[in-house]
Short mmCIF file of C-alpha atoms in Angstrom, two decimals:
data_model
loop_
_atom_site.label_atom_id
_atom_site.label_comp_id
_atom_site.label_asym_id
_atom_site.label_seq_id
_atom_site.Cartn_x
_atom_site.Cartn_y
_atom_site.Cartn_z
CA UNK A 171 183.19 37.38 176.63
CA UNK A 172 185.33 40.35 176.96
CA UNK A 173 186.41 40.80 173.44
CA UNK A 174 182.70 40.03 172.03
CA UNK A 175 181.78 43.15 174.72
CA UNK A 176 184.31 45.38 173.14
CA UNK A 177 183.29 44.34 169.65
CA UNK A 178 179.88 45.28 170.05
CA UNK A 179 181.03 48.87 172.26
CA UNK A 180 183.15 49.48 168.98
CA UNK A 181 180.22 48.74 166.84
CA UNK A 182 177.43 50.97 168.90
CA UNK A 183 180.47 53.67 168.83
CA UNK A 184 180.08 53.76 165.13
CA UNK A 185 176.10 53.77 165.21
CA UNK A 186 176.44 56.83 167.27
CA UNK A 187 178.61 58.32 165.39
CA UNK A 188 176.57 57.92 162.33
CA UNK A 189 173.40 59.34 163.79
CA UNK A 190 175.51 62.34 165.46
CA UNK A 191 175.59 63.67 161.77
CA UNK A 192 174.23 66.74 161.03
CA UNK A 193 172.04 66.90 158.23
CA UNK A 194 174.48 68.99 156.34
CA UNK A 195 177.39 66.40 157.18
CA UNK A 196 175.08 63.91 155.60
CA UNK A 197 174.16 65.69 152.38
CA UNK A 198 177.69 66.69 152.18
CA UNK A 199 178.94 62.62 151.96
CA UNK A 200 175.90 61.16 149.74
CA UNK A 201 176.43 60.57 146.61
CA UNK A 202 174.59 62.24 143.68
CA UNK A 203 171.01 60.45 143.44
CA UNK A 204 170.98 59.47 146.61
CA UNK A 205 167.90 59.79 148.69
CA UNK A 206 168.24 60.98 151.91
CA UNK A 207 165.56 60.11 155.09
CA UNK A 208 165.49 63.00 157.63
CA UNK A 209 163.96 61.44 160.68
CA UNK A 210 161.04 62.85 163.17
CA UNK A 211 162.63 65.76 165.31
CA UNK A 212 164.25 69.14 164.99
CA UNK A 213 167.09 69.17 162.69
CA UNK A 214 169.22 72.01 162.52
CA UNK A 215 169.85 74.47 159.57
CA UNK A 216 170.68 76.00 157.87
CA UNK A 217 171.58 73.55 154.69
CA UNK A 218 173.14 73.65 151.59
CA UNK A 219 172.06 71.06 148.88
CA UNK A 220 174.46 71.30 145.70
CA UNK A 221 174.15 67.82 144.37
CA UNK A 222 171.16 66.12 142.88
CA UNK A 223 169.51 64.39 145.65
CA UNK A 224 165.97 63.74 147.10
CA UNK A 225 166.04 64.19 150.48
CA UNK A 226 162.13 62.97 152.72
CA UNK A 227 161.06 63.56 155.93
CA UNK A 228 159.12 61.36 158.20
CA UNK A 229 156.48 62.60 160.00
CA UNK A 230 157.35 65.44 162.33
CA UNK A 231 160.57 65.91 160.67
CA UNK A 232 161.52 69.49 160.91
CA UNK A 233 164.31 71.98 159.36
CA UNK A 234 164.61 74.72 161.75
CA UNK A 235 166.87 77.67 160.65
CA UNK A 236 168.93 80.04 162.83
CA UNK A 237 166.97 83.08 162.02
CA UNK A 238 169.27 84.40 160.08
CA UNK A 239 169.42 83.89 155.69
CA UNK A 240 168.31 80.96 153.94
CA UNK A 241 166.86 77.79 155.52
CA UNK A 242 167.52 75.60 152.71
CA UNK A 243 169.11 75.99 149.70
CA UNK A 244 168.72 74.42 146.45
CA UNK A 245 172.04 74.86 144.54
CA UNK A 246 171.69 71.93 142.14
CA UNK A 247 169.69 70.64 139.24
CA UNK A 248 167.45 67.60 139.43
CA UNK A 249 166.98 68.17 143.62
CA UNK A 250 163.72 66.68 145.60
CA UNK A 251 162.48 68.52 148.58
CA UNK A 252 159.57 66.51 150.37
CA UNK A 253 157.51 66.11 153.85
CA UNK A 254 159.45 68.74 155.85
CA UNK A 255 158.02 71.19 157.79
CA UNK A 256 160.89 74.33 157.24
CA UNK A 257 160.96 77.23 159.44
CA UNK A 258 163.02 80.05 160.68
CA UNK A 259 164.75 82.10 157.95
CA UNK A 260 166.20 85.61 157.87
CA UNK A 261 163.84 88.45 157.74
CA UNK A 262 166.03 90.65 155.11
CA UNK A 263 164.20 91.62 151.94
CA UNK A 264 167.18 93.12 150.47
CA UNK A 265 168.74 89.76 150.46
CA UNK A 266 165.80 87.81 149.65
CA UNK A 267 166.27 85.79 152.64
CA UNK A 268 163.49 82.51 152.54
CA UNK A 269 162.93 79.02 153.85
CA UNK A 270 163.49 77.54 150.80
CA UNK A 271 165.62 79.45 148.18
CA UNK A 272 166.19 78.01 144.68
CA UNK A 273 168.72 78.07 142.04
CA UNK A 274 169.14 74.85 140.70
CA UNK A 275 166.56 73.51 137.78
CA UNK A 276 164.02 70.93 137.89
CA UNK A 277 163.37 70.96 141.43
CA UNK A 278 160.51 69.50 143.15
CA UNK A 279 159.44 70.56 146.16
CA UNK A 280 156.39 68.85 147.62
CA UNK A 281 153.77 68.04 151.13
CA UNK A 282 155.55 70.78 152.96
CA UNK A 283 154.47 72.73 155.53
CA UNK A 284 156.67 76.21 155.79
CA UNK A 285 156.39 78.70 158.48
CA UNK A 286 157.96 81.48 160.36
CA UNK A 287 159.89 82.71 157.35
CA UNK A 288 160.41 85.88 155.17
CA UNK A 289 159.44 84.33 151.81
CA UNK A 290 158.11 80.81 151.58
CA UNK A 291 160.01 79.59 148.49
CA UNK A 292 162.01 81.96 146.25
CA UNK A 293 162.76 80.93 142.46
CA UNK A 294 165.78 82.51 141.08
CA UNK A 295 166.17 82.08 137.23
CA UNK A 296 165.25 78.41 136.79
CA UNK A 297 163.80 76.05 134.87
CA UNK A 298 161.26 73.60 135.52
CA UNK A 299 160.27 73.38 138.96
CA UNK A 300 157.63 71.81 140.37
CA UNK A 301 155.91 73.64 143.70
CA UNK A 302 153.20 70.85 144.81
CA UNK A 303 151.36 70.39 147.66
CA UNK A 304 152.74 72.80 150.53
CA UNK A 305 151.44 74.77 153.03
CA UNK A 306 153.15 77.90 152.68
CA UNK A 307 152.31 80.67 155.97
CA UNK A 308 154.16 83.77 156.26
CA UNK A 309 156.03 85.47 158.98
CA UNK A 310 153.14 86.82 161.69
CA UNK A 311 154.87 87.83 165.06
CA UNK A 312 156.61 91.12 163.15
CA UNK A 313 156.99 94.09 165.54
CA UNK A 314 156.07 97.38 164.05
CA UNK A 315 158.79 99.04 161.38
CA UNK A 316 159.12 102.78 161.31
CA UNK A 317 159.61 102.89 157.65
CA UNK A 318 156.25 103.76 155.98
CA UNK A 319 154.24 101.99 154.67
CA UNK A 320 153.53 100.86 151.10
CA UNK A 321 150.93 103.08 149.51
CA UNK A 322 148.37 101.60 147.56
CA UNK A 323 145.67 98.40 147.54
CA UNK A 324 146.08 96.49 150.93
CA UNK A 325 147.42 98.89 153.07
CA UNK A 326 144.49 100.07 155.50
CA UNK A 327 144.53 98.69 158.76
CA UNK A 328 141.37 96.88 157.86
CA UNK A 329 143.68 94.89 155.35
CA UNK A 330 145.99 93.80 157.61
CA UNK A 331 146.92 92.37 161.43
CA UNK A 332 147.91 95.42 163.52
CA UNK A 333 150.65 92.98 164.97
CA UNK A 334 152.03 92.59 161.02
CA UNK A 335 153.14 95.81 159.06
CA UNK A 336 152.77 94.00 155.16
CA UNK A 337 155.75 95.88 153.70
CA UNK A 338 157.58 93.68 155.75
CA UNK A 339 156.47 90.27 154.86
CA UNK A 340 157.66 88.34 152.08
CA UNK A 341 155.78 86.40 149.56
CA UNK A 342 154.71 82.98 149.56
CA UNK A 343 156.28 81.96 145.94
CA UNK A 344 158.45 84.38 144.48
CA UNK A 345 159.91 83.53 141.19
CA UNK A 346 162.13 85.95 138.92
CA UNK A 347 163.61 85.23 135.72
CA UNK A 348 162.06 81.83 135.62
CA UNK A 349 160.57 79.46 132.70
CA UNK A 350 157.84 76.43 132.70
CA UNK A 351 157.36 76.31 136.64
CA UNK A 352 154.25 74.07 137.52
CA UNK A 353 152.82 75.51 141.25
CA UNK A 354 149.43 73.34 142.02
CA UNK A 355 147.77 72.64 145.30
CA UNK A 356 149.06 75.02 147.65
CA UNK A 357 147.88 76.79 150.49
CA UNK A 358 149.40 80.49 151.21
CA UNK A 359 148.75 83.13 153.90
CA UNK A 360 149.52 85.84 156.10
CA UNK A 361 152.71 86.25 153.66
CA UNK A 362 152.85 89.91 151.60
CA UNK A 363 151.90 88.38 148.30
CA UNK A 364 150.53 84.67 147.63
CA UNK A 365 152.01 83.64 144.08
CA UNK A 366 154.19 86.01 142.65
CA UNK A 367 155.45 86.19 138.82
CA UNK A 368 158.16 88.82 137.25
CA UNK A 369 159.42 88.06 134.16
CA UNK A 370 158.40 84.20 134.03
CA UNK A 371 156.84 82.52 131.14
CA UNK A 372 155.06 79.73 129.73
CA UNK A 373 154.10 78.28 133.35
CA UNK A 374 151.14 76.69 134.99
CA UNK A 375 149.53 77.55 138.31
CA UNK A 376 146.90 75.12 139.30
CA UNK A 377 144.33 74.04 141.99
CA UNK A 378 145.72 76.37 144.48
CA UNK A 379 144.24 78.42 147.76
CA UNK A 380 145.78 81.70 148.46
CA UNK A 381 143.75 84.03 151.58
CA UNK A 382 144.93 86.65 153.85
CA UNK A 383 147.77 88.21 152.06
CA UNK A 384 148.15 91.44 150.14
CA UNK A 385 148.05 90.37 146.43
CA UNK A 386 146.90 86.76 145.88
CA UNK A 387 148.29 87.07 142.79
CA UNK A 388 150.91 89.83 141.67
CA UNK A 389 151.92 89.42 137.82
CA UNK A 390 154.48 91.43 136.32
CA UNK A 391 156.39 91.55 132.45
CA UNK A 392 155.60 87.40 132.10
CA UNK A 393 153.88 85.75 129.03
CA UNK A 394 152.06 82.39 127.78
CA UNK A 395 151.35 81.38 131.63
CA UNK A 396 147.88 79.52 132.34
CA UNK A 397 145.90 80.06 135.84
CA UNK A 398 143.21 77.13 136.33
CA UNK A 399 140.73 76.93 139.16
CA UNK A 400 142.41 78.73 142.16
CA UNK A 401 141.14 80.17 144.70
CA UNK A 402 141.64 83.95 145.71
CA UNK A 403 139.60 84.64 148.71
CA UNK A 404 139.41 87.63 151.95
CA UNK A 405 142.73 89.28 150.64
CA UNK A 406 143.39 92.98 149.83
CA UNK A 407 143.12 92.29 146.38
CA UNK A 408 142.87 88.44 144.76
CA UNK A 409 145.29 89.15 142.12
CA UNK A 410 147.02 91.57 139.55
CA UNK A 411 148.07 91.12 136.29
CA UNK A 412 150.06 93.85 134.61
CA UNK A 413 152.10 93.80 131.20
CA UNK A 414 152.39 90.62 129.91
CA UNK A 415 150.27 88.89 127.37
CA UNK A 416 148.74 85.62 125.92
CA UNK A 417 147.47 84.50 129.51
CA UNK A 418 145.12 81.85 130.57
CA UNK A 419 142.68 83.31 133.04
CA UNK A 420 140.45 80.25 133.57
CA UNK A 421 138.23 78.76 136.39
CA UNK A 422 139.21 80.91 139.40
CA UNK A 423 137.24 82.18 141.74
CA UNK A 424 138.18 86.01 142.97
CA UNK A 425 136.15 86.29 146.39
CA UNK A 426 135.48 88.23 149.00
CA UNK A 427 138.69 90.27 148.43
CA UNK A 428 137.34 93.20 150.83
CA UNK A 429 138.99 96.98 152.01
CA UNK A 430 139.21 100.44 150.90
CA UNK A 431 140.73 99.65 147.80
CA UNK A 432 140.28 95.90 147.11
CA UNK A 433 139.65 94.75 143.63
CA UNK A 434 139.10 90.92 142.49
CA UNK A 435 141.07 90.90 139.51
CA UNK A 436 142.82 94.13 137.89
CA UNK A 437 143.94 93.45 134.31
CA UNK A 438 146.31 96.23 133.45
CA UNK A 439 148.38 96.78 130.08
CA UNK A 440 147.72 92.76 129.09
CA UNK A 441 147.02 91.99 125.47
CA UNK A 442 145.87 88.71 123.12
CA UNK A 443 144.86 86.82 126.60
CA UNK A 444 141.54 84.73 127.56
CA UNK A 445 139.42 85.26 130.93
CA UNK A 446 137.06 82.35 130.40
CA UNK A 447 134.59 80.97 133.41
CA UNK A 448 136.02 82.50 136.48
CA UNK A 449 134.00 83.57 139.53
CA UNK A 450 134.20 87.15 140.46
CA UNK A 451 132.59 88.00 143.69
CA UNK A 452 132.14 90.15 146.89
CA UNK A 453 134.79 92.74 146.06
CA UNK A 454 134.80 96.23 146.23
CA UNK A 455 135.53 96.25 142.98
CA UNK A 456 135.02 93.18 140.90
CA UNK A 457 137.13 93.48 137.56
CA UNK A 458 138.99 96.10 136.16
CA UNK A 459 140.13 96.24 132.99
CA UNK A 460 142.84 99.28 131.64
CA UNK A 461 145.38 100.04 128.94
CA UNK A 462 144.32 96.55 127.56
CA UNK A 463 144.03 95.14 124.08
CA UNK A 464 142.89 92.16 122.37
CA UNK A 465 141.43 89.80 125.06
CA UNK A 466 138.36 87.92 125.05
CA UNK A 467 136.57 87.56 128.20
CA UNK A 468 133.97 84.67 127.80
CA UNK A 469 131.62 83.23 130.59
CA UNK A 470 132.65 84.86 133.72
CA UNK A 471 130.27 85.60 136.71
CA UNK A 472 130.55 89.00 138.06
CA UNK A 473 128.34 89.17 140.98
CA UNK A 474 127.82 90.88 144.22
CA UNK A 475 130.04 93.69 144.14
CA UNK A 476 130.59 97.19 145.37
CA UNK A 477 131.58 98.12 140.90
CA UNK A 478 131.30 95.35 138.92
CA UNK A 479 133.23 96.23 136.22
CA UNK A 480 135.95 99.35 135.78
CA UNK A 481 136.70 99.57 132.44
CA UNK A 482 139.18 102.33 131.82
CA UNK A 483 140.78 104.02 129.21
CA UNK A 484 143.28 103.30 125.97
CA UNK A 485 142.05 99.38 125.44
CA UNK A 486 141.07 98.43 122.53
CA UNK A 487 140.01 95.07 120.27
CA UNK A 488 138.49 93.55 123.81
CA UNK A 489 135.42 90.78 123.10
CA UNK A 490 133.18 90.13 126.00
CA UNK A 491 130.57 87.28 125.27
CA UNK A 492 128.08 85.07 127.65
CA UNK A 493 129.65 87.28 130.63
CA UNK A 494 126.88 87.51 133.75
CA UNK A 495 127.02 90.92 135.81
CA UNK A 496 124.35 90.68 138.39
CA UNK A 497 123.93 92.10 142.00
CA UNK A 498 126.57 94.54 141.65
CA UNK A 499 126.02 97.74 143.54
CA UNK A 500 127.35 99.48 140.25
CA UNK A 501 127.37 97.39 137.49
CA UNK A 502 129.76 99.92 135.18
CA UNK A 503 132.22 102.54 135.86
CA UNK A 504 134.03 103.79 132.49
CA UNK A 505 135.28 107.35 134.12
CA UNK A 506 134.41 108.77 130.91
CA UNK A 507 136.47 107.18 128.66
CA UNK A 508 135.76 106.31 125.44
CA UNK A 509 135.22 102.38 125.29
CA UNK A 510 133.75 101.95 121.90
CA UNK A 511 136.83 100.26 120.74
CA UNK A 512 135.78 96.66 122.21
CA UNK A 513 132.82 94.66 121.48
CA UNK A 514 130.26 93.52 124.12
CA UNK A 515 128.93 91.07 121.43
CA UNK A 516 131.04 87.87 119.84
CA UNK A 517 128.50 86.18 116.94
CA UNK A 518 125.49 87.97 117.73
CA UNK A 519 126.20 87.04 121.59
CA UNK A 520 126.41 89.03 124.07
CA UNK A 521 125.93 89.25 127.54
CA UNK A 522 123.52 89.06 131.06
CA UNK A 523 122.49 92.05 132.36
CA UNK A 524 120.20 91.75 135.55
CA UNK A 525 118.56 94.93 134.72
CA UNK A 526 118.63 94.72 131.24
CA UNK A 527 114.74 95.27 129.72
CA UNK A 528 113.94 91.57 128.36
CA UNK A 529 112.09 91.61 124.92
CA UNK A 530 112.75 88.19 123.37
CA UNK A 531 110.26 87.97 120.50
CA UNK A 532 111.55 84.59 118.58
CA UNK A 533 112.62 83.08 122.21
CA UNK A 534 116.64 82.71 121.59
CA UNK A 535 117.29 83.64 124.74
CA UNK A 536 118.86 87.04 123.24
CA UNK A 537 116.74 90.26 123.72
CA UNK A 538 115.64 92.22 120.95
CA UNK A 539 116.74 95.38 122.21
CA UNK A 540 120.59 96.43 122.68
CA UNK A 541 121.48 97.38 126.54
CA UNK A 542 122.92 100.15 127.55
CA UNK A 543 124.98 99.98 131.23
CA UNK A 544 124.86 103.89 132.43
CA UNK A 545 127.68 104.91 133.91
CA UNK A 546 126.40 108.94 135.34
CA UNK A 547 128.27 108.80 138.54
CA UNK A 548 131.95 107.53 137.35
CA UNK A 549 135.12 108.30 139.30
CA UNK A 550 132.90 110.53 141.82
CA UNK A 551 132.01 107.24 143.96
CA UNK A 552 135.95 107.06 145.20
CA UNK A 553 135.83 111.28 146.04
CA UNK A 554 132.47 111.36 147.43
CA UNK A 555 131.36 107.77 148.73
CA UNK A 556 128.45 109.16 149.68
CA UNK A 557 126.63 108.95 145.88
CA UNK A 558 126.51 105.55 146.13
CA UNK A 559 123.45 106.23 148.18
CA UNK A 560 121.92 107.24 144.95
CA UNK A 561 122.31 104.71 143.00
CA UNK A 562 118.72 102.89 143.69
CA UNK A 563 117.12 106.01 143.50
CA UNK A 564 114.08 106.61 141.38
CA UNK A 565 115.88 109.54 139.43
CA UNK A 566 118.71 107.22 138.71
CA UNK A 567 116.18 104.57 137.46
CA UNK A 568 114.33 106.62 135.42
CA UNK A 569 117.72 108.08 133.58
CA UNK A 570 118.16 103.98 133.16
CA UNK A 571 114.96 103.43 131.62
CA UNK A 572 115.46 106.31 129.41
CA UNK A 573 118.94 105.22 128.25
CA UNK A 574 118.14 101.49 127.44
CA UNK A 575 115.63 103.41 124.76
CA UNK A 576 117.83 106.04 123.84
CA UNK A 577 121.26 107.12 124.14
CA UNK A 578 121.47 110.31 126.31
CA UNK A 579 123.69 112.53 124.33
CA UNK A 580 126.98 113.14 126.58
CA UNK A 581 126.45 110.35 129.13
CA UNK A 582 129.26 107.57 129.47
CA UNK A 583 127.65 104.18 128.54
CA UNK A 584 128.56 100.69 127.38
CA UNK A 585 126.29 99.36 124.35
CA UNK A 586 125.67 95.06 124.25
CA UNK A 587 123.83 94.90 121.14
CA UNK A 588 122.56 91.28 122.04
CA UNK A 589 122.21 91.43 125.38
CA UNK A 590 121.73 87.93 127.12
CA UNK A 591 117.94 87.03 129.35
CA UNK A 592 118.08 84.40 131.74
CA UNK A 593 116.48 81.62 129.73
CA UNK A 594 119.43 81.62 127.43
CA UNK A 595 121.84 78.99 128.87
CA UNK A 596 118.53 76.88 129.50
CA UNK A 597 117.98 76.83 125.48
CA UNK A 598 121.38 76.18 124.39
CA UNK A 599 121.50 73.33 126.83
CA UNK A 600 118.08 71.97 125.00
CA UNK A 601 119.68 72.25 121.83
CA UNK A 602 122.62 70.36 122.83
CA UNK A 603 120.83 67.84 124.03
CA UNK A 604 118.79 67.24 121.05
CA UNK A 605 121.65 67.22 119.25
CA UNK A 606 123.25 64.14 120.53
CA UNK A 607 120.45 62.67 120.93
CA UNK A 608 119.83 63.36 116.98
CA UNK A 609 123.35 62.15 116.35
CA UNK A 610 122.54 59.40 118.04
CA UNK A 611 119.58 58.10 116.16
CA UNK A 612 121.38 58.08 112.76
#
């Protein structure tokens, strides 16, 4: 009886010792391609994985750092990251400190919920990662810095929490120096920028929900990347994309982006890239376009904002096609500038005008006249606000009406030679549909 008592004493000792691990003692003695179970509860950090391992956590599994760098580290290839809520890293933006900080290629990291950090998850000159599924929320309990503050979109108080000072967040997903990342069905806030992109190419960006940050979307020097269907909404500005080329721009929605400054999407020095079917609404400024050549913009909605399009200068070999700009408050600023080097017609298609004169003798559902979006008021609306008060005035309407019949000589215009009445996506829809049912028949 005795001995059968210390045999099972000796045995409970070793069960206790096992589950006395920490979580770095246990990553530190599996073997690589191991999979490693974190169970329910608050488990220290913070932890170093350097082997390829997958390591899940049940439900309420949490790593919580020390405040202080890096909550988890991804030093290895081929590592799997899954059902953790992560919390607690450094707040140092010199050293990039994050929940989850990655160096190691091919890593997934999905269905977590991070919180309480600097950045949410930091890419450093990988390949292949995977960012699926998390809820990414930035650090919001920041006392007040003395350094000053950024200058620029998103930094008037009615951009941001008084409790938060924004150059002193993080973002949510930071990558630099990184190729073929795949980052779809994520939620970020409250961080400084959502998704963020320098010098990463040929990537995908998918399905995602970014609100309540600086930049949804800030998009430096990176090429051949496709954005589908996300969701930039109630943000400084939903996102900007500067100095890269042959982009996908397709099926986003840009909303309600609102402040002194706040733009939906700003397109700045891109080239030989495609804007096709995204939603661009309730900004101060809906798209602006500058310093860009060669892109087609096909099918977007711009609607409902303060200036619906700001098309600056030095672009060149742009196509806009089946485009709507309705409700906007100003449909056109051009400053001035010369922007007879892009076409607001592909194929004899152009684009919807809400106040655009409709004459549609053969009933294409193209009008027979061109249009002609006046632009008399240009940069003047960010000096003196006050101008926009003129902009449903009679005057101003007549000096429309006389410009869609003749060009006033030294006012700043855009010219669609084929502009677009509303019956024209109702015809082409007809015609498709006798088509197949044509093709059908034979």
């Amino acid at each position: 009886m005795n001995a059968r008592i210390f045999c099972l004493a000796i045995v409970l000792g070793i069960t206790n010792h096992a589950n006395s691990a920490t979580l770095q003692e246990r990553i530190d003695a599996a073997a690589p391609g191991d999979t490693i179970r974190i169970e329910a509860g608050v488990h220290a950090g913070p932890i170093v994985i350097n082997k390829p391992l997958t390591v899940v956590g049940e439900r309420g599994a949490e790593i919580r750092g020390d405040g202080r760098g890096n909550v988890v580290t991804i030093a290895a290839d081929d590592v799997t990251l899954s059902g953790l809520r992560i919390t607690g890293s450094g707040l140092q933006l010199s050293d990039d400190d994050a929940a989850v900080f990655v160096t190691g290629n091919r890593a997934k990291i999905d269905n977590n919920v991070i919180a309480d950090s600097l950045h949410g998850i930091y890419l450093k000159k990988i390949s292949g990662a995977q960012i699926l599924n998390n809820r990414i929320q930035g650090k919001t309990t920041l006392t007040a810095s003395t350094e000053p503050v950024e200058k620029g979109i998103g930094t008037s108080t009615e951009n941001c929490d008084t409790t938060l000072v924004t150059n002193r967040r993080g973002n949510g997903i930071h990558q630099w120096n990184c190729e073929g990342t795949l980052i779809r069905g994520n939620e970020i806030s409250d961080t400084r920028d959502g998704i963020y992109f320098s010098f990463t190419n040929n990537s995908r960006v998918e399905n995602n929900l970014v609100h309540h940050v600086r930049y949804g979307l800030h998009y430096m020097y990176s090429d051949g990347n496709v954005f589908e269907n996300n969701t930039f909404s109630e943000n400084a500005a939903g996102a900007a994309i500067m100095f890269s080329k042959e982009l996908v721009v397709r099926g986003n929605r840009f909303i309600n982006n609102r402040g002194h400054r706040a733009y939906g999407l700003i397109f700045q020095s891109c080239d030989r890239s495609r804007l096709e079917q995204n939603e661009i609404s309730e900004n101060a400024v809906g798209l602006s376009f500058n310093q860009c050549n060669e892109n087609r913009i096909v099918g977007n909605r711009v609607t409902h904002n303060y200036i619906g399009l700001r098309f600056g200068s030095n672009s060149d070999g742009n196509a806009f096609t089946e485009n709507i700009f309705a409700h906007n408050l100003h449909p056109v600023e051009t400053g001035g500038s010369d922007v007879s080097g892009s076409r607001w017609a592909v194929n004899g298609v152009g684009n919807f005008w809400d106040d655009s004169f409709e004459l549609d003798l053969d009933g294409d559902g193209i009008n027979d006249l061109p249009h002609r979006e006046l632009d008399l008021f240009g940069v003047l609306r960010r000096d003196f606000p006050a101008v926009a008060f003129l902009s449903d005035s009679p005057a101003l309407k007549l000096l429309r009406f006389a410009e869609e019949r003749a060009a006033l000589p030294g006012a700043s215009y855009i010219e669609d030679p084929a502009p677009l009445n509303s019956r024209f996506w109702t015809l082409r829809a007809q015609r498709a549909a006798r088509s197949v049912i044509s093709s059908n028949t034979k």
